[in-house]
Coordinates of C-alpha atoms in Angstrom, one line a residue:
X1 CA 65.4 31.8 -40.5
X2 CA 66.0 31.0 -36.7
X3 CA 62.8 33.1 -36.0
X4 CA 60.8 31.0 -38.8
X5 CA 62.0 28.0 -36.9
X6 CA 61.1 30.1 -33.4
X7 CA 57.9 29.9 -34.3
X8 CA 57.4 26.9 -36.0
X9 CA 58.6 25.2 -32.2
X10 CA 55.9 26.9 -30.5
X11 CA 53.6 26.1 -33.1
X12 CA 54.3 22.5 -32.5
X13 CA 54.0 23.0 -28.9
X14 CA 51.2 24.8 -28.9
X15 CA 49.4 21.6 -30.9
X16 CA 50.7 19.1 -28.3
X17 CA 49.2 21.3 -25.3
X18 CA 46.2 21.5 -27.3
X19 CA 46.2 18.0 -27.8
X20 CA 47.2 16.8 -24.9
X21 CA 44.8 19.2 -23.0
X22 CA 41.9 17.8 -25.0
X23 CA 42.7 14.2 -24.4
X24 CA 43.1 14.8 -20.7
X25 CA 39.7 16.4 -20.9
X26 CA 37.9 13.2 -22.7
X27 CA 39.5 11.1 -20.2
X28 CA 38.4 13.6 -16.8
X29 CA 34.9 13.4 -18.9
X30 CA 32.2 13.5 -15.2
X31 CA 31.1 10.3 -14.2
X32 CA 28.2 10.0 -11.6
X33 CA 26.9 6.6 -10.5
X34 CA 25.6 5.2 -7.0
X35 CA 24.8 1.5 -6.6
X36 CA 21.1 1.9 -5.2
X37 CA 18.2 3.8 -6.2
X38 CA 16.4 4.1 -2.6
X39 CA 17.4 3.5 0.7
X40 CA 15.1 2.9 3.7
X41 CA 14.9 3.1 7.7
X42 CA 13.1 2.5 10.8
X43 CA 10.8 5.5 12.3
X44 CA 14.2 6.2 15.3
X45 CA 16.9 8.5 13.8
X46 CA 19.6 6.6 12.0
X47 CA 22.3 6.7 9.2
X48 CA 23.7 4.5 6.5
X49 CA 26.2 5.1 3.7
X50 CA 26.0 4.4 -0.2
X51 CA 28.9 4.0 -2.4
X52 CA 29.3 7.1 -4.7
X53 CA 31.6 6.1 -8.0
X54 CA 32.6 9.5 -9.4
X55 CA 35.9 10.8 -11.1
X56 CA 34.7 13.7 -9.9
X57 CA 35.9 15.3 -6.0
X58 CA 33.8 18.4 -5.5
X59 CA 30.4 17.2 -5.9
X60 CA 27.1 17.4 -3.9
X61 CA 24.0 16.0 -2.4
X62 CA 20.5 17.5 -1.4
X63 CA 18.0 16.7 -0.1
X64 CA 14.2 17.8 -0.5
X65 CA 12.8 16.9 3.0
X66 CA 14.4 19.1 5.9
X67 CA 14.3 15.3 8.3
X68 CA 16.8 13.9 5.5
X69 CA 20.3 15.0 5.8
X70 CA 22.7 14.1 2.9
X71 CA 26.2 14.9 3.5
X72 CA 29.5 13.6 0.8
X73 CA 32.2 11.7 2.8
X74 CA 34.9 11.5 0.0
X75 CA 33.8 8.3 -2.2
X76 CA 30.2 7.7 0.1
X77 CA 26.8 9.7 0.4
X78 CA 26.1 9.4 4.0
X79 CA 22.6 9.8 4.7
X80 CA 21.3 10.9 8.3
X81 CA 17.5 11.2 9.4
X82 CA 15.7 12.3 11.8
X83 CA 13.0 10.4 14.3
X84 CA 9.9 10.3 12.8
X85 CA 6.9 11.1 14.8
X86 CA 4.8 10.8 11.7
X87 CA 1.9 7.8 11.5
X88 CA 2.6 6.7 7.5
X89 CA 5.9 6.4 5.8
X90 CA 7.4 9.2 4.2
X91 CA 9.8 9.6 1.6
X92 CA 12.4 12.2 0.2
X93 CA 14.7 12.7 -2.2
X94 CA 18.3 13.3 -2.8
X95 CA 19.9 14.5 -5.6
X96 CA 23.6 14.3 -6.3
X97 CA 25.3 16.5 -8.6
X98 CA 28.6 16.3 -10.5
X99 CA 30.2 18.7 -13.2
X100 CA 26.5 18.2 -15.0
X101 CA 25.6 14.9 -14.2
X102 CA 22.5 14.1 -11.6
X103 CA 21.7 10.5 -9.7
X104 CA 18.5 10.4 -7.8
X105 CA 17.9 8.6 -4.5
X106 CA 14.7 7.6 -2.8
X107 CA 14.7 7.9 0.9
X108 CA 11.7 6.2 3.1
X109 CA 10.9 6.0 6.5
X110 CA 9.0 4.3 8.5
X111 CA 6.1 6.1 10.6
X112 CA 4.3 4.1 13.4
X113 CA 1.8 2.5 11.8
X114 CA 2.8 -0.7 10.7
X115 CA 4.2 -1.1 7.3
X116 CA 6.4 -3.3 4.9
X117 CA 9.3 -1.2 2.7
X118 CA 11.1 -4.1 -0.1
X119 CA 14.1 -1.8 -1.6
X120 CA 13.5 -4.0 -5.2
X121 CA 10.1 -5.4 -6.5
X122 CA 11.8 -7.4 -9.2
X123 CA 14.4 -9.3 -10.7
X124 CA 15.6 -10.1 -13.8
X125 CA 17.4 -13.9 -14.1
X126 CA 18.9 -15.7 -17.0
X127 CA 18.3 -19.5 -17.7
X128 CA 21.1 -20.8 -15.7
X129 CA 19.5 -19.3 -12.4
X130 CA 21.4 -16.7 -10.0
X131 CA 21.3 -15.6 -6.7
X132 CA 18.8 -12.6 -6.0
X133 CA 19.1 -10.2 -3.0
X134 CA 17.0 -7.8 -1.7
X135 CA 16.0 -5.4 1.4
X136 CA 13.4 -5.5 3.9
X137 CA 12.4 -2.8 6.1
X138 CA 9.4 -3.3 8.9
X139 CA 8.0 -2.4 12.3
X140 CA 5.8 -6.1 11.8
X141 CA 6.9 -9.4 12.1
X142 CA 7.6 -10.3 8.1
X143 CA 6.6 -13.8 6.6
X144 CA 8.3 -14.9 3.6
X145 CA 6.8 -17.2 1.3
X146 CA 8.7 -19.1 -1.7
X147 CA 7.5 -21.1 -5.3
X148 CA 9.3 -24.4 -5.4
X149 CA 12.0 -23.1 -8.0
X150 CA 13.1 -20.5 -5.4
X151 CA 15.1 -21.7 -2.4
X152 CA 16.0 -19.5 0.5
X153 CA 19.3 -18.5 1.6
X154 CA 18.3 -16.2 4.7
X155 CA 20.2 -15.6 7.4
X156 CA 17.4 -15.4 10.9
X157 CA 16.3 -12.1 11.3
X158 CA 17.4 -10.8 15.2
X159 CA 14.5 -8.6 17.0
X160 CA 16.4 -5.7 17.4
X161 CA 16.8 -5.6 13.5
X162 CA 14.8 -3.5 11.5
X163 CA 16.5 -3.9 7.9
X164 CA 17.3 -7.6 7.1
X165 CA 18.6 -8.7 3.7
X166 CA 16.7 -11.5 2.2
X167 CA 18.3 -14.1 -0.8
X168 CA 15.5 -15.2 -2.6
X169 CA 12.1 -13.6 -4.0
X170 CA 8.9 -12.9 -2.4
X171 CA 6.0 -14.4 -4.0
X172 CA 2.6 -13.5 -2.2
X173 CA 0.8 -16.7 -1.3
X174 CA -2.7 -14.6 -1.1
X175 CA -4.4 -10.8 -1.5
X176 CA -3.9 -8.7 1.1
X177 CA -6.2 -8.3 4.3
X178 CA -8.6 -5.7 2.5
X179 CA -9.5 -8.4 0.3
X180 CA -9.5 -11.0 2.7
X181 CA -12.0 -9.5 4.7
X182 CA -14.5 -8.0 1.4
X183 CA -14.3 -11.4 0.6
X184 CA -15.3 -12.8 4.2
X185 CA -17.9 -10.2 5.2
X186 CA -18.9 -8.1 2.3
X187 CA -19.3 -11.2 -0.4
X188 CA -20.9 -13.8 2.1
X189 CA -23.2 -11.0 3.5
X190 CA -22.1 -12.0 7.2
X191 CA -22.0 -10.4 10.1
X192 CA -19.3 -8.4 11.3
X193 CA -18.6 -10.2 14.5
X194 CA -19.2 -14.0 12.5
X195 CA -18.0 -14.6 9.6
X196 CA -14.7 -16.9 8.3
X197 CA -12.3 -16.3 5.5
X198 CA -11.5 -18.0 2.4
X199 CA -9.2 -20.1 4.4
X200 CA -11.8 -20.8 6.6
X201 CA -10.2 -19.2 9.4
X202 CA -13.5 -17.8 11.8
X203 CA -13.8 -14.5 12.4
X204 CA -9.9 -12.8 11.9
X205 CA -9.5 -9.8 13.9
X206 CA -7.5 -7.8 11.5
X207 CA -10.6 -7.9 9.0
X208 CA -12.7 -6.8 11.3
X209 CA -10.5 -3.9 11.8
X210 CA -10.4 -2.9 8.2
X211 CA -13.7 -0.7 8.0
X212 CA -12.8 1.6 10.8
X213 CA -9.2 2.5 10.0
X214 CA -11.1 2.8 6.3
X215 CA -13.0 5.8 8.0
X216 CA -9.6 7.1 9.1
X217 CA -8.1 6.7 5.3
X218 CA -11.5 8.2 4.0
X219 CA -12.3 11.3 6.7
X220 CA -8.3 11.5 7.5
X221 CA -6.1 11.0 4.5
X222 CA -8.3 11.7 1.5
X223 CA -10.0 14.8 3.0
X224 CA -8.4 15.9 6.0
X225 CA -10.1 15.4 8.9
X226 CA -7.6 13.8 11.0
X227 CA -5.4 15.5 13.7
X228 CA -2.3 15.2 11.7
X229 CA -3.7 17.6 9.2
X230 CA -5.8 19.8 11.6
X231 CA -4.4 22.8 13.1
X232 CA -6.8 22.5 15.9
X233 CA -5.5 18.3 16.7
X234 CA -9.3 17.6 16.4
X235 CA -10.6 15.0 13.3
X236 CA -13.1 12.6 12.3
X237 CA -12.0 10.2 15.0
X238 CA -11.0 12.2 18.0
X239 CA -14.9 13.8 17.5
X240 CA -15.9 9.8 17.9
X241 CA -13.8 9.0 20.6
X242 CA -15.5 12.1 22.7
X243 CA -18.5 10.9 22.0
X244 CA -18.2 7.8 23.2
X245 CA -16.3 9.5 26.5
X246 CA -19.5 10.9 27.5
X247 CA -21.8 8.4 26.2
X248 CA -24.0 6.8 29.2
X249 CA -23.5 3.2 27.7
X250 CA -25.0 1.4 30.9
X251 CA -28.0 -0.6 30.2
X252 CA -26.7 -1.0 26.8
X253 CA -26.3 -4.6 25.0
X254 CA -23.1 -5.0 23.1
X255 CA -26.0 -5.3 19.8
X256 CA -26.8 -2.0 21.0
X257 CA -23.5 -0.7 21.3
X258 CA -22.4 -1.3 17.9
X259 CA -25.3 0.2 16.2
X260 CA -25.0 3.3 18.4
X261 CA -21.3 3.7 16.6
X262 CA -23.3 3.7 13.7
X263 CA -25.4 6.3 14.6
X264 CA -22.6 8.7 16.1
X265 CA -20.4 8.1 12.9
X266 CA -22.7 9.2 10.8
X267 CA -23.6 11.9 13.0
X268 CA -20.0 13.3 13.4
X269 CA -19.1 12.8 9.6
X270 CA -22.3 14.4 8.6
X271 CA -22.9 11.4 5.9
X272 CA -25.9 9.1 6.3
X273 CA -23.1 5.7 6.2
X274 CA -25.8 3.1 7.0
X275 CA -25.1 1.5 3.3
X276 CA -21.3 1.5 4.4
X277 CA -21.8 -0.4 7.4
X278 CA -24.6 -2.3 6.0
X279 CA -21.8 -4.0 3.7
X280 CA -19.9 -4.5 6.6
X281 CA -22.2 -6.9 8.4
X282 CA -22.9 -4.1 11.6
X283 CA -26.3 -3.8 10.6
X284 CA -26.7 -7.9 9.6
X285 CA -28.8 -10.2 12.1
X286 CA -26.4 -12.1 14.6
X287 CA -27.4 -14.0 17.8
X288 CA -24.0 -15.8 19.5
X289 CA -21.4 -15.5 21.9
X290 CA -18.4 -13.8 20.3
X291 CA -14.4 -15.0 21.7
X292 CA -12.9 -11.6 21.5
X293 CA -11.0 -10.3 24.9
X294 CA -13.4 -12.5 26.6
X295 CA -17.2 -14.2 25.8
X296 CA -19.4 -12.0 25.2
X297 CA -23.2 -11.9 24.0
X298 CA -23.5 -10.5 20.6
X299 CA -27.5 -10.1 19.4
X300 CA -28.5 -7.8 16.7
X301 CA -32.1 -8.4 15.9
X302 CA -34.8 -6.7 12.5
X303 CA -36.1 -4.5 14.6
X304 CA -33.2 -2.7 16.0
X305 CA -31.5 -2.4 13.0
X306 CA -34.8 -1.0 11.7
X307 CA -35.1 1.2 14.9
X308 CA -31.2 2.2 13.9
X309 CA -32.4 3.4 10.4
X310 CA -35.2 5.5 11.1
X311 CA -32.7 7.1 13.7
X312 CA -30.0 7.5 11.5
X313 CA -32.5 9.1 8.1
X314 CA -34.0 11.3 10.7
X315 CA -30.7 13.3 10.2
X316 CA -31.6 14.3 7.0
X317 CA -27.7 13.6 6.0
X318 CA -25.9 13.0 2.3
X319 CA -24.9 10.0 1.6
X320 CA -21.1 9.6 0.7
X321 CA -20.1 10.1 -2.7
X322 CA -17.8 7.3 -2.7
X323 CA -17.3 4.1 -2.8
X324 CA -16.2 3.8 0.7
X325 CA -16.2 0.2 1.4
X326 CA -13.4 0.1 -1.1
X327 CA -11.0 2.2 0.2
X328 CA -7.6 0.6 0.9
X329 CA -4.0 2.4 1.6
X330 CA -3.0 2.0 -1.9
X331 CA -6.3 3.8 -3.1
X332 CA -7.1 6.7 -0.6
X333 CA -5.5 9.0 -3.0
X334 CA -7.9 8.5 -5.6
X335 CA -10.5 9.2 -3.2
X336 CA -9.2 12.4 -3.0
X337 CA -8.9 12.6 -7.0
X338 CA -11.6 10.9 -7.7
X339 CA -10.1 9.7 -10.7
X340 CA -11.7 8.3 -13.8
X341 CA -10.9 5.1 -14.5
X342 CA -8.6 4.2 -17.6
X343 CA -9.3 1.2 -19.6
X344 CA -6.4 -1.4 -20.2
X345 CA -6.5 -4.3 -22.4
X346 CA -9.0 -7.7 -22.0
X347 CA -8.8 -10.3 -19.0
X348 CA -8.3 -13.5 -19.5
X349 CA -8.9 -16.2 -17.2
X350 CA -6.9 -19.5 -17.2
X351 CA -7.7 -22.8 -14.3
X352 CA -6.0 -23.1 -11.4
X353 CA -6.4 -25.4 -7.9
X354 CA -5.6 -24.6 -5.0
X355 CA -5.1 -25.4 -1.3
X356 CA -5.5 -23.3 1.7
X357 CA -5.7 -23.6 5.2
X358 CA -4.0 -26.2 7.6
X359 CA -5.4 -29.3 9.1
X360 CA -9.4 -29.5 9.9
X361 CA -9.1 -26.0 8.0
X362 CA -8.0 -27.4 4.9
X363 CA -9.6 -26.5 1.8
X364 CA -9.1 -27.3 -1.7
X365 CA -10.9 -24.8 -4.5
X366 CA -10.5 -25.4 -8.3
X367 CA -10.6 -21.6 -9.3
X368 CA -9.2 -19.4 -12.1
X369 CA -6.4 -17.4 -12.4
X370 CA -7.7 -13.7 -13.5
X371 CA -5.1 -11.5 -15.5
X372 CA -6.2 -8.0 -16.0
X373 CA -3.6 -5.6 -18.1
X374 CA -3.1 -2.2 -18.0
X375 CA -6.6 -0.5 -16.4
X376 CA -5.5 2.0 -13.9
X377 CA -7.4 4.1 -11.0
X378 CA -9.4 1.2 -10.2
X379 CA -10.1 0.9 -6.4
X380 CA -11.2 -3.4 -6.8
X381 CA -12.2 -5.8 -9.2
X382 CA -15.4 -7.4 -8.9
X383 CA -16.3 -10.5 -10.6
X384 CA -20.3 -11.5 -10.9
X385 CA -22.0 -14.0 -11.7
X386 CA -25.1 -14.0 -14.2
X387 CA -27.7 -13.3 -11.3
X388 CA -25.4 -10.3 -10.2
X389 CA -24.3 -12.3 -6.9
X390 CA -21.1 -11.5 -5.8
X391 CA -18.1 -14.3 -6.6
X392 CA -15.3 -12.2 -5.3
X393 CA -13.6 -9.0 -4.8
X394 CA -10.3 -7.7 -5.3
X395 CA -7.9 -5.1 -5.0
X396 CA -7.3 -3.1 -7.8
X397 CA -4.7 0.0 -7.8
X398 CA -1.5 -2.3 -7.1
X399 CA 1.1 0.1 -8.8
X400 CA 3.9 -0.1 -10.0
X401 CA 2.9 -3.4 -11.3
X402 CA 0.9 -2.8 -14.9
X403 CA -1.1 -6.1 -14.6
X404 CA -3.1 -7.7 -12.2
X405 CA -3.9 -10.9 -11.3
X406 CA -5.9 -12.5 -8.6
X407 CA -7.6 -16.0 -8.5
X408 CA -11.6 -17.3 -8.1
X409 CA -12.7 -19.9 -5.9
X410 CA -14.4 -21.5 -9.0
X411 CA -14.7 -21.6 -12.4
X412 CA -15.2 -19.3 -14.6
X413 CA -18.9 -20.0 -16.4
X414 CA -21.0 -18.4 -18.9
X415 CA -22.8 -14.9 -17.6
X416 CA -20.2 -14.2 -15.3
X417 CA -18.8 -10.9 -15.7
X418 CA -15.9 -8.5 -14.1
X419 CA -16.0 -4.9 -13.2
X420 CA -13.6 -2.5 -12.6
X421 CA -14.4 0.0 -9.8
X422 CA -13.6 3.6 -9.1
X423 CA -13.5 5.4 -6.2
X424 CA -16.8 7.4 -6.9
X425 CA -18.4 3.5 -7.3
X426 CA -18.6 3.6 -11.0
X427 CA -18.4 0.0 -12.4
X428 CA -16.7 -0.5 -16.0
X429 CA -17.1 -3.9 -17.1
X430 CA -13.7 -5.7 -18.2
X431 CA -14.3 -7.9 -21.6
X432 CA -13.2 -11.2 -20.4
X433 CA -11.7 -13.5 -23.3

């Protein structure tokens, strides 16, 4: 009898342990959470911490890039990194692990071309309104702009800051500088050195930059020649830059001059690129004195552009199979690709006025708003209109976004029509409701 109830006690106690043990093992369940998904920094060496919750105490963090150095500081990831030396941003990742479960964290940083990182590219916001926060990480001054339903709580940002906090949205007032300056040479078939913006601004610097650092994304990103990829430091561009060391440019007008880049750029790339910089306005007719780092004469006449062809076909070069006028940052990997392009759903088009410019500048356009949904690998957007003449050009590959949406100085009329572009220059037309 007393070993019947003998046993029958440590039955009963064996339950409770069991019990017991299996509710204390729901209850140390693993929890892994971290209250960012990326984290970003300036091109010096730096560190920041990011809250780790976790019921967890032995767990750990990696990262993928040996510049990125992850280490766990109780209830913190601390994340150290390196000086980068490189020219773009790059990014890494870190992975934290505990008893099974796995949070990911993105980790940029900035290179020493200048560049823009925004930790958050939305927000979602109930009726009643809220507050919205997010980061912005830059080597370039950064302008904000607001809608009129969005008001800013931002405290000034001090030079020596690289990361500033920002409490409201960014809304982009117009497309970036690529299309700015397709828009401005390319579309109005001016010349490179005069030519004014759809703000009517004359003759911005930074879009007459964009076709040669578009050699740099074409012959240095997308295929290599650039000395960041070279083992010998040479490129595309350090073979130019030679070139012009031990040119002889004395006797030479500055018409001359620029045509001669032509000439030794398609000579170093091996491509015949006079349709390239045709586009570009070098090879367009220009008589006038040009305000850049001083007057200066600028004359480009018929027959020395003609002069420039015959010099440049007497290569006997290929001409690129690309789109190269197109390429933008955002694309140059689908020059490398050369990706087909994937059709998305019909545009629509919807009216919209508009004012830009300031002052004497001012201009007022009653346009349409273009929304374009789903189409991916396109490199721009180009809207025509029954004759085939250019209305305007657009970026296209704006990821992560799934639509995109640009606006026309007009109105959108019969015979017009839109075309998506890829890099290899194939044009799909986009049915327009």
């Amino acid at each position: 009898m007393k070993r019947n109830i003998y046993s029958l006690l440590i039955i009963a106690f064996l339950s409770y342990w069991l019990t017991a043990c299996s509710d204390k093992d729901r209850s140390q369940e693993a929890s892994l959470d971290i209250d960012k998904e990326s984290v970003d920094f300036g091109s010096d060496s730096g560190s920041q911490r990011i809250t780790v919750t976790t019921n967890i105490d032995n767990w750990t963090a990696k990262a993928d890039k040996s510049w990125c150095h992850p280490s766990a500081e109780g209830k913190a990831l601390r994340i150290d990194v390196d000086e980068s030396e490189e020219r773009y941003v790059r990014q890494a990742t870190v992975t934290l692990t505990a008893s099974g479960q796995i949070r990911k964290l993105t980790v940029r940083q900035l290179g020493y071309e200048a560049s823009i990182l925004v930790d958050k590219s939305a927000f979602k916001i109930g009726v009643a309104g809220g507050e919205i926060r997010f980061a912005v990480t830059s080597n370039v001054n950064v302008a904000i702009s607001l809608p009129e339903w969005i008001t800013s709580k931002a405290a000034p940002r001090s030079p020596a800051t690289v990361t500033t906090t920002y409490s409201y949205m960014v809304e982009a007032t117009k497309r970036n500088r690529y299309s700015k300056a397709w828009n401005a040479i390319i579309v109005a078939g001016s010349p490179h050195s005069d030519f004014r913006d759809i703000e009517n601004h004359a003759d911005d610097v930074f879009c007459k930059l964009v076709p040669f650092w578009q050699l740099e994304l074409y012959f240095g990103k997308a295929l290599g020649r650039t000395p960041l990829k070279q083992a010998d430091r040479g490129g595309f561009y350090p073979s130019v830059y030679e070139y012009a060391r031990n040119k002889n440019y004395s006797g030479m007008s500055n018409g001359d001059i620029q045509l001669d880049f032509v000439y030794a750029c398609s000579k170093i790339s091996g491509m015949n690129l006079l349709d390239f910089f045709s586009k570009w306005g070098f090879l367009t007719p220009v008589n006038k004195e040009v305000d850049d780092y001083g007057i200066k004469q600028m004359t480009v006449t018929p027959s020395m552009i003609e002069a420039l062809k015959q010099r440049v076909n007497a290569l006997g070069l290929p001409t690129p199979d690309v789109a190269l006028e197109y390429i933008s940052d955002n694309t140059s990997e689908l020059y490398r690709t050369k990706a087909e392009i994937i059709r998305g759903g019909n545009a629509t088009h919807s009216p919209r006025t508009f004012t830009v410019g300031s002052g004497k500048n001012t201009v007022t356009y009653h346009g349409e708003t273009i929304t374009i949904p789903d189409w991916k690998n396109v490199v721009t957007y180009e809207v025509k209109d029954g004759t085939g003449k250019f209305i305007l050009i657009s970026s296209g590959e704006n990821a992560p976004s799934p639509t995109d949406t640009f606006t026309i100085p007009t109105g959108w009329k019969n015979g017009f029509k839109l075309y998506a572009v890829s890099a290899t220059g194939k044009r799909v037309e986009v049915p327009v409701n």
